[in-house]
mmCIF file of C-alpha atoms in Angstrom:
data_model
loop_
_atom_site.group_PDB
_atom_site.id
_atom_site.type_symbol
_atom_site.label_atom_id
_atom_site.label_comp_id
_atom_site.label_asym_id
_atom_site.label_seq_id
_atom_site.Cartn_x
_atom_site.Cartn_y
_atom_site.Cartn_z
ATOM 1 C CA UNK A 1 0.000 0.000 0.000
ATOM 2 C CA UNK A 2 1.017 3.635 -0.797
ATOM 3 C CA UNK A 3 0.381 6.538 1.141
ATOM 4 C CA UNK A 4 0.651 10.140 -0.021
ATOM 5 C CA UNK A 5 -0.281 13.209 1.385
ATOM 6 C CA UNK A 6 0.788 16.969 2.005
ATOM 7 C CA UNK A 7 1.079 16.714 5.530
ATOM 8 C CA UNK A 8 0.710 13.733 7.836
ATOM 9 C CA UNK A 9 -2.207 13.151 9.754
ATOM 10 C CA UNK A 10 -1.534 10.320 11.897
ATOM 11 C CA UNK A 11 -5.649 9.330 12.572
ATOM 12 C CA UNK A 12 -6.807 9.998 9.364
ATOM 13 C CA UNK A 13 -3.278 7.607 8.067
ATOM 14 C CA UNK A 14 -4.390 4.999 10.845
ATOM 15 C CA UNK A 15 -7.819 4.979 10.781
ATOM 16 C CA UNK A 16 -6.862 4.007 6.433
ATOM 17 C CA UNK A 17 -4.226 1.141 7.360
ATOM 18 C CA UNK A 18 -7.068 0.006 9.396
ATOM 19 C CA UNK A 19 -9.270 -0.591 6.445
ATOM 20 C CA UNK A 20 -6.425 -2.091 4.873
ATOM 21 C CA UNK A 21 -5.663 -4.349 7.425
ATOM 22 C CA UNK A 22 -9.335 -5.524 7.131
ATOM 23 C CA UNK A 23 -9.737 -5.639 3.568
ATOM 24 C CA UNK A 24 -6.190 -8.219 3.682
ATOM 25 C CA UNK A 25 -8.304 -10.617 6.731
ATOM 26 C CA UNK A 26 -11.203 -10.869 4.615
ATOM 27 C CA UNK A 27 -9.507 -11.847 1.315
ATOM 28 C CA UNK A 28 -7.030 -14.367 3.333
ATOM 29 C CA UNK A 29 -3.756 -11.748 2.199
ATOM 30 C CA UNK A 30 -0.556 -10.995 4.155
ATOM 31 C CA UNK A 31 0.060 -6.919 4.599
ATOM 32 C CA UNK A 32 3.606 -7.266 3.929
ATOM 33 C CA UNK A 33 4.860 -3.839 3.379
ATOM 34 C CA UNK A 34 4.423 0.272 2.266
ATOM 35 C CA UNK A 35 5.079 3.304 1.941
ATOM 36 C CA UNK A 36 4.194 6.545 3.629
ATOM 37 C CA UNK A 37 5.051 9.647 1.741
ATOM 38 C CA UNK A 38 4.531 13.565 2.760
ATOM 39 C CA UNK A 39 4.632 16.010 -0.065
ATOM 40 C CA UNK A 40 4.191 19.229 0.977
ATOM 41 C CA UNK A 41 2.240 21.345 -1.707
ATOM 42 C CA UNK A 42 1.464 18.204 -3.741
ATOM 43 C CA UNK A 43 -1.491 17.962 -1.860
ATOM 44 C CA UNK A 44 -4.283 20.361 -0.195
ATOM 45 C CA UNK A 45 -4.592 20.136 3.607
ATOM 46 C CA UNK A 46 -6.548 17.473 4.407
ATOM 47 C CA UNK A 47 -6.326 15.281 0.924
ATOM 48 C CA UNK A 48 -4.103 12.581 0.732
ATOM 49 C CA UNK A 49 -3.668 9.659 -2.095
ATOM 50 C CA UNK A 50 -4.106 5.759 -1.694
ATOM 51 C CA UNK A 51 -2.720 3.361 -4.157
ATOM 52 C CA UNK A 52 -2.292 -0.599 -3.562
ATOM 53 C CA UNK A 53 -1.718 -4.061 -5.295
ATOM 54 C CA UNK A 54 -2.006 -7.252 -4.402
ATOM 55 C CA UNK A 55 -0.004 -10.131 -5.406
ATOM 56 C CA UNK A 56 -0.767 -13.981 -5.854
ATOM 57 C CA UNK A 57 0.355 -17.292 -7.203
ATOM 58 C CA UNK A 58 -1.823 -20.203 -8.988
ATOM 59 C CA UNK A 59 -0.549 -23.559 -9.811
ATOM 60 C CA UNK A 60 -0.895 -23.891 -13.734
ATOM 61 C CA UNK A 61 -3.227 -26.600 -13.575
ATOM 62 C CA UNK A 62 -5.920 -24.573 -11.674
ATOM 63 C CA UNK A 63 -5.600 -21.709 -13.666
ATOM 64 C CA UNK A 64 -9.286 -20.227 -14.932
ATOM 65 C CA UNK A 65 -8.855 -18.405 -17.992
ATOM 66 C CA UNK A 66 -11.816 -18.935 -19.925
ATOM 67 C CA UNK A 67 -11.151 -21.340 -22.457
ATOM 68 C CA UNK A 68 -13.619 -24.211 -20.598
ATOM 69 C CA UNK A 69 -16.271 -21.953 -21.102
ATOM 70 C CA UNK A 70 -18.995 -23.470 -23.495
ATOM 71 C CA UNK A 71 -22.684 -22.410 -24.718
ATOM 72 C CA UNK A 72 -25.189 -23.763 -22.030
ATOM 73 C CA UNK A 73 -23.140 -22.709 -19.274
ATOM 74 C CA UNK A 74 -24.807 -20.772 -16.614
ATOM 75 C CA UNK A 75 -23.691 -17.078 -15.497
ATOM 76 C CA UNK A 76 -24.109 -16.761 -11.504
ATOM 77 C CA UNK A 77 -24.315 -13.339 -10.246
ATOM 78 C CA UNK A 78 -23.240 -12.259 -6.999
ATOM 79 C CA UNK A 79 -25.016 -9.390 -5.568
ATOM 80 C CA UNK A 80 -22.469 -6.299 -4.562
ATOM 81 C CA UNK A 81 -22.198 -4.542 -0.989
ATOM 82 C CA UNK A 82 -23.075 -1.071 -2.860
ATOM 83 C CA UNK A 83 -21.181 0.855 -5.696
ATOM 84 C CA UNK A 84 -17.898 -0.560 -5.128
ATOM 85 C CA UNK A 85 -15.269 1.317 -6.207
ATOM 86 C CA UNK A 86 -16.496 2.391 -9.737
ATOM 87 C CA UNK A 87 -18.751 5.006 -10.913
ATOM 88 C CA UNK A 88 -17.670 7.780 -7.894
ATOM 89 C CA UNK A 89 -16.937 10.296 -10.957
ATOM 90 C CA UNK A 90 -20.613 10.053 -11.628
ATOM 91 C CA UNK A 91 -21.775 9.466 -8.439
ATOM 92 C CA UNK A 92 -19.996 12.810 -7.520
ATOM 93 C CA UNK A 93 -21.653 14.883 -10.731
ATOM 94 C CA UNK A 94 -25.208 13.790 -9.699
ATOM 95 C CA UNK A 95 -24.599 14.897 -5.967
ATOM 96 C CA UNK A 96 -23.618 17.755 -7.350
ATOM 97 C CA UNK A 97 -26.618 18.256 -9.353
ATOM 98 C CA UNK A 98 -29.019 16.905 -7.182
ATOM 99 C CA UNK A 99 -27.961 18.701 -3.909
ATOM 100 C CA UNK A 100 -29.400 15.724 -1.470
ATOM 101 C CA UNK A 101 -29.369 16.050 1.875
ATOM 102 C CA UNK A 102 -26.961 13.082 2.539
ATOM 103 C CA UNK A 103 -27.677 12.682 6.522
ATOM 104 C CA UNK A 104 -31.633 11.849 5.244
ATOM 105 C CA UNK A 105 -32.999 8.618 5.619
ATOM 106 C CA UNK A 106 -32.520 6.150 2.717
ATOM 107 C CA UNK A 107 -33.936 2.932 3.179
ATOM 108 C CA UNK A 108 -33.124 2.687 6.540
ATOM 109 C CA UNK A 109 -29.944 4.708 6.405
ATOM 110 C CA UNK A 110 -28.112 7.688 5.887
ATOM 111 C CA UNK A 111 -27.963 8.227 2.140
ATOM 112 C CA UNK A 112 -24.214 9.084 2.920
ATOM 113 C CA UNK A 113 -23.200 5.746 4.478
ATOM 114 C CA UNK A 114 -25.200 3.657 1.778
ATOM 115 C CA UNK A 115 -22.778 5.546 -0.787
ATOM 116 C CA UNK A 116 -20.078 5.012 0.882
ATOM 117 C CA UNK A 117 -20.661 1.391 1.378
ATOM 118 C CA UNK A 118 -17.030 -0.749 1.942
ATOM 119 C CA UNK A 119 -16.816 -2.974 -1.358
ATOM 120 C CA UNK A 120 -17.756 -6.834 -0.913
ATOM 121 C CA UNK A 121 -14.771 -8.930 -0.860
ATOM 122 C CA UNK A 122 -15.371 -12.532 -2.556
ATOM 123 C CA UNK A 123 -11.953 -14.649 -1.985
ATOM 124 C CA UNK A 124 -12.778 -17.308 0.737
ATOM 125 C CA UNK A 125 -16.602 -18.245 -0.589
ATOM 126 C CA UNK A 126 -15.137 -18.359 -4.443
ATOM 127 C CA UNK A 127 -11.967 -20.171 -3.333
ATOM 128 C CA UNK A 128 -14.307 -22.791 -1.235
ATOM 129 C CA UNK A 129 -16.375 -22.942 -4.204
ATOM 130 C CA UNK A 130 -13.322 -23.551 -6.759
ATOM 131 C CA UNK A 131 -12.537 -26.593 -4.074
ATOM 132 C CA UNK A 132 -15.778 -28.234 -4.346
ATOM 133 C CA UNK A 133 -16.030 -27.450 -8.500
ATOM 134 C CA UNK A 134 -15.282 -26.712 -11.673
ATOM 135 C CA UNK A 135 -15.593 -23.015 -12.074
ATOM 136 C CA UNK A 136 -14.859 -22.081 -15.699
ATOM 137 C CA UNK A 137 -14.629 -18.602 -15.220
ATOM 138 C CA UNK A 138 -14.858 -15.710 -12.706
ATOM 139 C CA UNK A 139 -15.450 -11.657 -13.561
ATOM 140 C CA UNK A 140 -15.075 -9.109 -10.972
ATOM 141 C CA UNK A 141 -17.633 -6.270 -11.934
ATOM 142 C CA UNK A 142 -15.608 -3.059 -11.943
ATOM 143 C CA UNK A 143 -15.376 -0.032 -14.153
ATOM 144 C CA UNK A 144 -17.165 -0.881 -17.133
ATOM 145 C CA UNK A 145 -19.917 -3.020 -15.791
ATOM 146 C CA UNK A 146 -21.305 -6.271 -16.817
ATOM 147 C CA UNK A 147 -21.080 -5.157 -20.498
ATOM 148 C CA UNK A 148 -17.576 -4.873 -20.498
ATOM 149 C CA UNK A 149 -15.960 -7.167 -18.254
ATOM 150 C CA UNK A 150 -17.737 -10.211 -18.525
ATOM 151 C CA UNK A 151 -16.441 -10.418 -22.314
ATOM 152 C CA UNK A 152 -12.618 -10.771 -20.609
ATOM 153 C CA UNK A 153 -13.069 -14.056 -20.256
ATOM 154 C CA UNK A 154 -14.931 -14.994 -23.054
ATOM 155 C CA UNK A 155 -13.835 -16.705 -26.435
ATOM 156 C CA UNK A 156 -14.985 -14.686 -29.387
ATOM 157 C CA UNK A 157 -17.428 -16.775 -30.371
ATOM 158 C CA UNK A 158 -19.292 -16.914 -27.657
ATOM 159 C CA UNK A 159 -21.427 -14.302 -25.528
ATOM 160 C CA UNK A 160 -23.441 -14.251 -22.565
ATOM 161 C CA UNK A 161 -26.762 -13.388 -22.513
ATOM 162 C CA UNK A 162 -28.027 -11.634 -19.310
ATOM 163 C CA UNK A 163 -31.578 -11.394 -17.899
ATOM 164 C CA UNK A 164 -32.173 -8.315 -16.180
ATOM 165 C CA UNK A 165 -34.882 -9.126 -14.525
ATOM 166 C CA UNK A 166 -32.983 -11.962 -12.931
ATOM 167 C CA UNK A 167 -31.818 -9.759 -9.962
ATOM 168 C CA UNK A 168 -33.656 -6.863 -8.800
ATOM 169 C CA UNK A 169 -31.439 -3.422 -9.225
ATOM 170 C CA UNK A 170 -30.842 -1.916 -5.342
ATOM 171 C CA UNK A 171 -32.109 1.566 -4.436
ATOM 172 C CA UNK A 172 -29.477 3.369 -4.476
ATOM 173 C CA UNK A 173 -28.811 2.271 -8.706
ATOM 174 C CA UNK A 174 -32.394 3.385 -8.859
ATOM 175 C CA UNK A 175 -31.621 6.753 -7.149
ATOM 176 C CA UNK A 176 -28.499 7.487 -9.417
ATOM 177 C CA UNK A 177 -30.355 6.660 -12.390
ATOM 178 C CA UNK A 178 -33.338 8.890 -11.787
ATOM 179 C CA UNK A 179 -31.472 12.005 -10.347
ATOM 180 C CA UNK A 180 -28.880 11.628 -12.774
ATOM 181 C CA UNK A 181 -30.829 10.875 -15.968
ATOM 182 C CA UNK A 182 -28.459 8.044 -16.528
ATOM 183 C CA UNK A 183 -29.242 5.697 -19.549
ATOM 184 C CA UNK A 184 -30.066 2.103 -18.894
ATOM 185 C CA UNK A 185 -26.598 1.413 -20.979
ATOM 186 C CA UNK A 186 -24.957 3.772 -19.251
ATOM 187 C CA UNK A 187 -26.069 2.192 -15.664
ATOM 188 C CA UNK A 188 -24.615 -1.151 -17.175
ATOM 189 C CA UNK A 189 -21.469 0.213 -18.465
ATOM 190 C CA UNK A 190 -20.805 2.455 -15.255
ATOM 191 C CA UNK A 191 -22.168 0.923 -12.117
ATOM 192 C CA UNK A 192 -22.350 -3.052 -11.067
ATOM 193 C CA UNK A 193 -25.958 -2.737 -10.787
ATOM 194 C CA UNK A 194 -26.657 -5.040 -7.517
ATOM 195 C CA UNK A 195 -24.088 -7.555 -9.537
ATOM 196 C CA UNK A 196 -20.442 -7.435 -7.904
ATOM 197 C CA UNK A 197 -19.107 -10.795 -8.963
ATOM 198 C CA UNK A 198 -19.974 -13.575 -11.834
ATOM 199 C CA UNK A 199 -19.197 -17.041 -12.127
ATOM 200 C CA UNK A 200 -19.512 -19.590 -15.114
ATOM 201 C CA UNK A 201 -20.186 -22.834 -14.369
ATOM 202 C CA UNK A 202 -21.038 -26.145 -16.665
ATOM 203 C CA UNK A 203 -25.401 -25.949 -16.017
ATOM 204 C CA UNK A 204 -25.283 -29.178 -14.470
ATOM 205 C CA UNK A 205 -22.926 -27.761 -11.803
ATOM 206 C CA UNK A 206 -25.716 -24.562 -11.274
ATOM 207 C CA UNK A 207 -28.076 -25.481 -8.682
ATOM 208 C CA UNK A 208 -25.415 -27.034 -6.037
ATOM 209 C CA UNK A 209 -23.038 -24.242 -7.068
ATOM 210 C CA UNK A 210 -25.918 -21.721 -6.379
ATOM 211 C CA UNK A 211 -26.502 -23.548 -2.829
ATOM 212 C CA UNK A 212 -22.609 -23.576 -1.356
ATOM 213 C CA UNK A 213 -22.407 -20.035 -2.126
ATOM 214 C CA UNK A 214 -26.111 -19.183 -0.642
ATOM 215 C CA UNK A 215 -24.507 -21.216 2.188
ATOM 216 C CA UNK A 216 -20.978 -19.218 2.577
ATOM 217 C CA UNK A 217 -23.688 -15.926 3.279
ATOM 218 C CA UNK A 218 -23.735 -14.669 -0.457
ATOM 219 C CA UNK A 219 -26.623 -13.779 -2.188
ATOM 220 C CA UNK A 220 -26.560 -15.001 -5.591
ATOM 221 C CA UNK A 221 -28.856 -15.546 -8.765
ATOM 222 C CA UNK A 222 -28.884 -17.005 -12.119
ATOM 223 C CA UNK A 223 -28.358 -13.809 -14.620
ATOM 224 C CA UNK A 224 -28.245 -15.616 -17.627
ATOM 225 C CA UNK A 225 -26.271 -18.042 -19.716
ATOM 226 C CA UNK A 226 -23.518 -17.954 -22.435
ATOM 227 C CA UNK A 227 -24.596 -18.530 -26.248
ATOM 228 C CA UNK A 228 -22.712 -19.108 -29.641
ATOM 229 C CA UNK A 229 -22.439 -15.544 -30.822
ATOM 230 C CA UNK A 230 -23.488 -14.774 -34.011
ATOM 231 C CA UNK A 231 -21.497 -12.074 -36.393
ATOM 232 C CA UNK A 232 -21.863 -8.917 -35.489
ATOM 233 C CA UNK A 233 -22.818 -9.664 -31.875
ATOM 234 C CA UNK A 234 -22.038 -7.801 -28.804
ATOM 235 C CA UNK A 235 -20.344 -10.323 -25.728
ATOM 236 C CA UNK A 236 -22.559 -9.571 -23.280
ATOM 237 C CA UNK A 237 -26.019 -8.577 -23.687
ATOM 238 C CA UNK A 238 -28.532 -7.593 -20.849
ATOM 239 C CA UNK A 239 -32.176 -7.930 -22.149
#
């Protein structure tokens, strides 16, 4: 992990190693090292910059890179913690447009802790999984949505074909999308939309796959299912 600010402020520094730490229990990785830099007038009081990188090692028999993957096989959707990390450009414009009172009730919360929701980390439920299966593939839903990253592991002649009414869209998608004016292909190509993580499995594999994972506390749904693509195609389509 890197560090950077102007000037040091030790609880604001801590309180972010902190979150580290905790992001590094849940995905089962060592904190091994840093840096910490000051750089006065690189940064305005109070702003500092965060930059990290983790590093891992697979035996080359259990790598998953796709080429397994086969028309009938079922797309599993794991639902996401909030925005993630992605999006916060956009997320920032229609806050800044809307002018919502982010201490008012949303759901249950404050509209300001739902969008700032820690990220969902997958590791020890997907590694458990890969233990007890064949997983064919795996796609993190970052920047770029389903549409984009979901074709990353895909052959070019196939595609996966997503049902969006598999999984229902969580309010705060809803609220970003209506006070933003956001584009339904926009929302896919920004935001996770309620989906953080997919996995590809053979269908016959689906329903007990579907089960371990309900079991390991994730909430997950069947989103769709990968098809030959035809010329001209997109790789991932949400209908």
């Amino acid at each position: 992990d890197y560090f950077a600010c102007g000037k040091l402020d030790v609880a604001i520094a801590t309180d972010v190693i902190k979150g580290v730490a905790q992001g590094c229990e849940q995905a089962g990785c060592a904190l091994i090292g840093g840096e910490t830099a000051e750089m006065p007038s690189m940064y305005p009081a109070g702003e500092y910059d965060l930059a990290g990188f983790a590093v891992g090692a697979v035996e080359k028999s259990k790598i998953i890179d796709g080429t397994k993957i086969a028309p009938g096989d079922v797309v599993l959707g794991l639902a996401s913690s909030g925005a993630h990390s992605n999006g916060y450009s956009l997320v920032r414009k229609v806050i800044s447009v809307a002018k919502p009172d982010l201490n008012a009730d949303f759901h249950g919360r404050k509209l300001a802790d739902v969008l700032m929701e820690p990220t969902r980390i997958y590791v020890k439920p997907l590694l458990a999984l890969m233990a007890a299966m064949e997983v064919k593939g795996m796609v993190h839903i970052t920047g770029g949505g389903l549409v984009e990253n979901i074709p990353r592991v895909l052959q070019p002649h196939l595609t996966a074909v997503l049902e969006s009414s598999a999984w229902d869209m969580p309010p705060l998608f809803k609220w970003l999308q209506e006070h933003g004016g956001v584009a339904d292909a926009e929302m896919h190509r920004v935001f996770n939309c309620g989906i953080g993580m997919t996995v590809i499995v053979a269908k016959e594999n689906a329903d007990a796959a579907i089960a371990q994972l309900k079991a390991a506390g994730e909430t997950v749904m069947r989103i769709g299912e990968i098809r030959a693509r035809e010329e001209g195609q997109a790789q991932t389509i949400v209908q």
